[in-house]
mmCIF file of C-alpha atoms in Angstrom:
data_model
loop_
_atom_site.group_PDB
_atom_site.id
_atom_site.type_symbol
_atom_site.label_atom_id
_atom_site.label_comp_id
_atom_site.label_asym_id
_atom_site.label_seq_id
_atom_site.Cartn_x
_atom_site.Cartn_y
_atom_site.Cartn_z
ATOM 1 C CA UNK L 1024 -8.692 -74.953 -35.684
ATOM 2 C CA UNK L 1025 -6.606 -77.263 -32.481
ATOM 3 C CA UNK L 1026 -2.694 -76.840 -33.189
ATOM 4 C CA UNK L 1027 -0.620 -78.234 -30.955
ATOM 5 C CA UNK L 1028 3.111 -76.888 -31.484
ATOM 6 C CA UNK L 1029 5.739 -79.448 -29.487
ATOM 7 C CA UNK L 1030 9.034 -78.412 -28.118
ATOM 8 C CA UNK L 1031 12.205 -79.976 -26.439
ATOM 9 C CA UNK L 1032 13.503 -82.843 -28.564
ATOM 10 C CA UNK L 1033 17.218 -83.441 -29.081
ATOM 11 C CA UNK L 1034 19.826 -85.929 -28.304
ATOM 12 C CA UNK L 1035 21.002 -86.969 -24.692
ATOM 13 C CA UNK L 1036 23.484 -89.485 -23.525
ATOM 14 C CA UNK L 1037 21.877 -92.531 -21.477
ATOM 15 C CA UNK L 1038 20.907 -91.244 -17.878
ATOM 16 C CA UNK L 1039 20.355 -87.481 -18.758
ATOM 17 C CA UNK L 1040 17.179 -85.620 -18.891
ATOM 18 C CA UNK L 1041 14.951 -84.010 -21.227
ATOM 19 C CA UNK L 1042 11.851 -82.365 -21.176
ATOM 20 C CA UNK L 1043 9.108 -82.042 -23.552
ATOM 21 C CA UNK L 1044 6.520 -79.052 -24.209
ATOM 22 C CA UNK L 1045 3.196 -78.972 -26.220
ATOM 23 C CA UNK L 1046 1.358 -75.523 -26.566
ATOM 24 C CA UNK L 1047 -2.252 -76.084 -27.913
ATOM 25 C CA UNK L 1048 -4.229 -73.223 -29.751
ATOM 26 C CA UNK L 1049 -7.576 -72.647 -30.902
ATOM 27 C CA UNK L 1050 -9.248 -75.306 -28.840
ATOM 28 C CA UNK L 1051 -11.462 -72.701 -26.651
ATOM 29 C CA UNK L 1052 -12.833 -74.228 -23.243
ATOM 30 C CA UNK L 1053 -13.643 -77.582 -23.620
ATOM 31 C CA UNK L 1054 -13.057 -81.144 -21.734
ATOM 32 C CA UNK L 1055 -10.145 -83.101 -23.080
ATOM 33 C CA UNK L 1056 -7.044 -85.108 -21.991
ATOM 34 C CA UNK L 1057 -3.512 -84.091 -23.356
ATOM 35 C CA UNK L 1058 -0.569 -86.405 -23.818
ATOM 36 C CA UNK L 1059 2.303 -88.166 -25.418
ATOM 37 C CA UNK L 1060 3.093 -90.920 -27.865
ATOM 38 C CA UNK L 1061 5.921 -92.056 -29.238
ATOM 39 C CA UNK L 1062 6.732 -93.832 -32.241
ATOM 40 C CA UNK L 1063 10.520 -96.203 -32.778
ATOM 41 C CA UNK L 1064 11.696 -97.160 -36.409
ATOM 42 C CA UNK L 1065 9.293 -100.217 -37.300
ATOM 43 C CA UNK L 1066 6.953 -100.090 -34.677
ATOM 44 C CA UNK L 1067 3.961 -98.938 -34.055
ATOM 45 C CA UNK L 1068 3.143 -95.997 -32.148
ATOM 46 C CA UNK L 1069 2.326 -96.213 -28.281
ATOM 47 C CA UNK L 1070 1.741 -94.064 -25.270
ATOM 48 C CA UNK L 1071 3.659 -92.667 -22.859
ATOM 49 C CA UNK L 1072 1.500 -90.491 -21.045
ATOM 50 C CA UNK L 1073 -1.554 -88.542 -20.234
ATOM 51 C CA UNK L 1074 -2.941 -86.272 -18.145
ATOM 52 C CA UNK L 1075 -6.741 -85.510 -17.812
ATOM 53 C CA UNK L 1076 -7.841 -81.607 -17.398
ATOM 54 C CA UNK L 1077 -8.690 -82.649 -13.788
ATOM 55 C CA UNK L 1078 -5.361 -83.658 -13.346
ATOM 56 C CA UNK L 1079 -5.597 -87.423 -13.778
ATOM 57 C CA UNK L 1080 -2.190 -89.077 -15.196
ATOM 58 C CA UNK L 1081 -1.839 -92.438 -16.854
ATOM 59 C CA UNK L 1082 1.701 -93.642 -18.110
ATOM 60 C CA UNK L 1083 3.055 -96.993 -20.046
ATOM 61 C CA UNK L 1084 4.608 -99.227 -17.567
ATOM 62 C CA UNK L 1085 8.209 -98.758 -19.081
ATOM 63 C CA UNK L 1086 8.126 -94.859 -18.267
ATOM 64 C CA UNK L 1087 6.862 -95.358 -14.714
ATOM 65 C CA UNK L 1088 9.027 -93.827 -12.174
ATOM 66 C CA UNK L 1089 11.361 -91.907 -14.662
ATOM 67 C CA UNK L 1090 8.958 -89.372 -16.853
ATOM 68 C CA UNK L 1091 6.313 -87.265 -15.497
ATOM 69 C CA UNK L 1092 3.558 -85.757 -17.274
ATOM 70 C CA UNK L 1093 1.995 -82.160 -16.001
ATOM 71 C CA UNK L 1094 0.125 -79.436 -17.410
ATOM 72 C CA UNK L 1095 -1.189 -75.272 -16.988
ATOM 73 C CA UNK L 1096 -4.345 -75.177 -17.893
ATOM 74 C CA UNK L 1097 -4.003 -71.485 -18.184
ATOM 75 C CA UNK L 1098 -1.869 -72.035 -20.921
ATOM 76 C CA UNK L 1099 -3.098 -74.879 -22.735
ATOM 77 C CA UNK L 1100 0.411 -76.689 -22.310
ATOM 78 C CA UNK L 1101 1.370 -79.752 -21.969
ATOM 79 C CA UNK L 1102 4.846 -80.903 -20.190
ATOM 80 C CA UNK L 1103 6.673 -84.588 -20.326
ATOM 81 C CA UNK L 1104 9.886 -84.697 -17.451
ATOM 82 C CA UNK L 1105 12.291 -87.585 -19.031
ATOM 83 C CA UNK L 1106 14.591 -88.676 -16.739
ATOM 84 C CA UNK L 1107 16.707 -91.401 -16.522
ATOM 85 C CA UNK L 1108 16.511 -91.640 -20.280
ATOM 86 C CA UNK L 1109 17.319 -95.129 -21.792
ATOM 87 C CA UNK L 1110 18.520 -96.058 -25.425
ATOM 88 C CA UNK L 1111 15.073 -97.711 -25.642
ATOM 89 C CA UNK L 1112 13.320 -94.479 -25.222
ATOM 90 C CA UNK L 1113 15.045 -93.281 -28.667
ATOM 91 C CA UNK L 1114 11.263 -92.343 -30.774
ATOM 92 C CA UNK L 1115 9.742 -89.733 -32.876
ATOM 93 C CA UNK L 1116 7.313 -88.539 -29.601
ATOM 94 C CA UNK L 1117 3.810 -86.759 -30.589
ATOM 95 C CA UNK L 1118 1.800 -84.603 -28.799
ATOM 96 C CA UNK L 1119 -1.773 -85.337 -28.718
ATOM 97 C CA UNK L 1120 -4.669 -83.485 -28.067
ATOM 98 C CA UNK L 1121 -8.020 -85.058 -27.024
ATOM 99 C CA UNK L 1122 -11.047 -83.538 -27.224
ATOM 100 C CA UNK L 1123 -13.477 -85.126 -25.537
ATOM 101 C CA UNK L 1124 -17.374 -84.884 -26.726
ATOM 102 C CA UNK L 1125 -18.918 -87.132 -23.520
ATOM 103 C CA UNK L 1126 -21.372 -90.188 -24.405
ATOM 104 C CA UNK L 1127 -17.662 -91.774 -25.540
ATOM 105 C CA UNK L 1128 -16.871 -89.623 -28.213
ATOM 106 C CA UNK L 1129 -13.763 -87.504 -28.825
ATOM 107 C CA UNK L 1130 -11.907 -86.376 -31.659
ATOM 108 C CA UNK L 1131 -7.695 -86.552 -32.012
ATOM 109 C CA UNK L 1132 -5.204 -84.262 -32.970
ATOM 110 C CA UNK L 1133 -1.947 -84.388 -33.211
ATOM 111 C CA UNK L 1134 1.749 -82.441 -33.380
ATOM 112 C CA UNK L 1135 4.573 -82.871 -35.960
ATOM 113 C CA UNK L 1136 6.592 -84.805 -34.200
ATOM 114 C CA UNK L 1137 9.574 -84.130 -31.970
ATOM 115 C CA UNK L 1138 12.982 -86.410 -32.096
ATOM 116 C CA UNK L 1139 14.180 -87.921 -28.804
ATOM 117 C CA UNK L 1140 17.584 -89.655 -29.187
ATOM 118 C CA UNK L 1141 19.352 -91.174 -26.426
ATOM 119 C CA UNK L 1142 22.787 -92.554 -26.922
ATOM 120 C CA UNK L 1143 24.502 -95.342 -25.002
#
C-alpha cells in the first residue's frame, strides 16, 4: 500500500523560506510523477508543482521563480524549496503521488496535509 508521509510545515514571516519533504513507501518500481498541492480556506485545491521521474518539473504561474520542486529517486522523496514566501501562499499543502499506468491511466494518492503559514 503507497504512503506518502510529508514533512516541513510551520509558520514563517513574509520573505523567509521553507521547505517541504514527502517520503513515499510501498510503491515498488513503477512510472509516476510526484508533487504538491495546496489548498486556502474556501478554495479549492490547486497545484504547485511537479516533477516527473525523468526529472520533468511543471509549477503554477504564481510559484514560478520562488519554489522549486526536486526529488531522489533512491529514496522515493519528494522536496518543495519555498522561498520568498508570500501571505498568499498561506494553505494546507498535500503531497501527491501519481502512479502512472500508460494508455492515460494513473491512480492518486495523497498525504495528510502539512500547514504553511506565512505572516505579514
Amino acid at each position: 500500500q503507497v504512503q506518502l508521509e510529508e514533512s516541513g510545515g510551520g509558520l514563517v514571516q513574509a520573505g523567509g523560506s521553507l521547505r517541504l519533504s514527502c517520503a513515499v513507501s510501498g510503491s515498488g518500481r513503477s512510472i509516476n510523477a510526484m508533487g504538491w498541492y495546496r489548498q486556502a480556506p474556501g478554495k479549492q485545491r490547486e497545484l504547485v508543482a511537479a516533477i516527473t521521474s525523468s526529472g520533468s518539473t511543471n509549477y503554477a504561474d504564481s510559484v514560478k521563480g520562488r519554489f522549486t520542486i526536486s526529488r531522489d529517486n533512491a529514496k522515493n522523496t519528494v522536496y518543495l524549496q519555498m522561498n520568498s514566501l508570500k501571505p498568499e501562499d498561506t494553505a494546507v499543502y498535500y503531497c501527491n503521488y501519481r502512479h502512472l499506468y500508460g494508455s492515460g491511466y494513473w491512480s492518486d494518492y495523497w498525504g495528510q496535509g502539512t500547514q504553511v503559514t506565512v505572516s505579514s
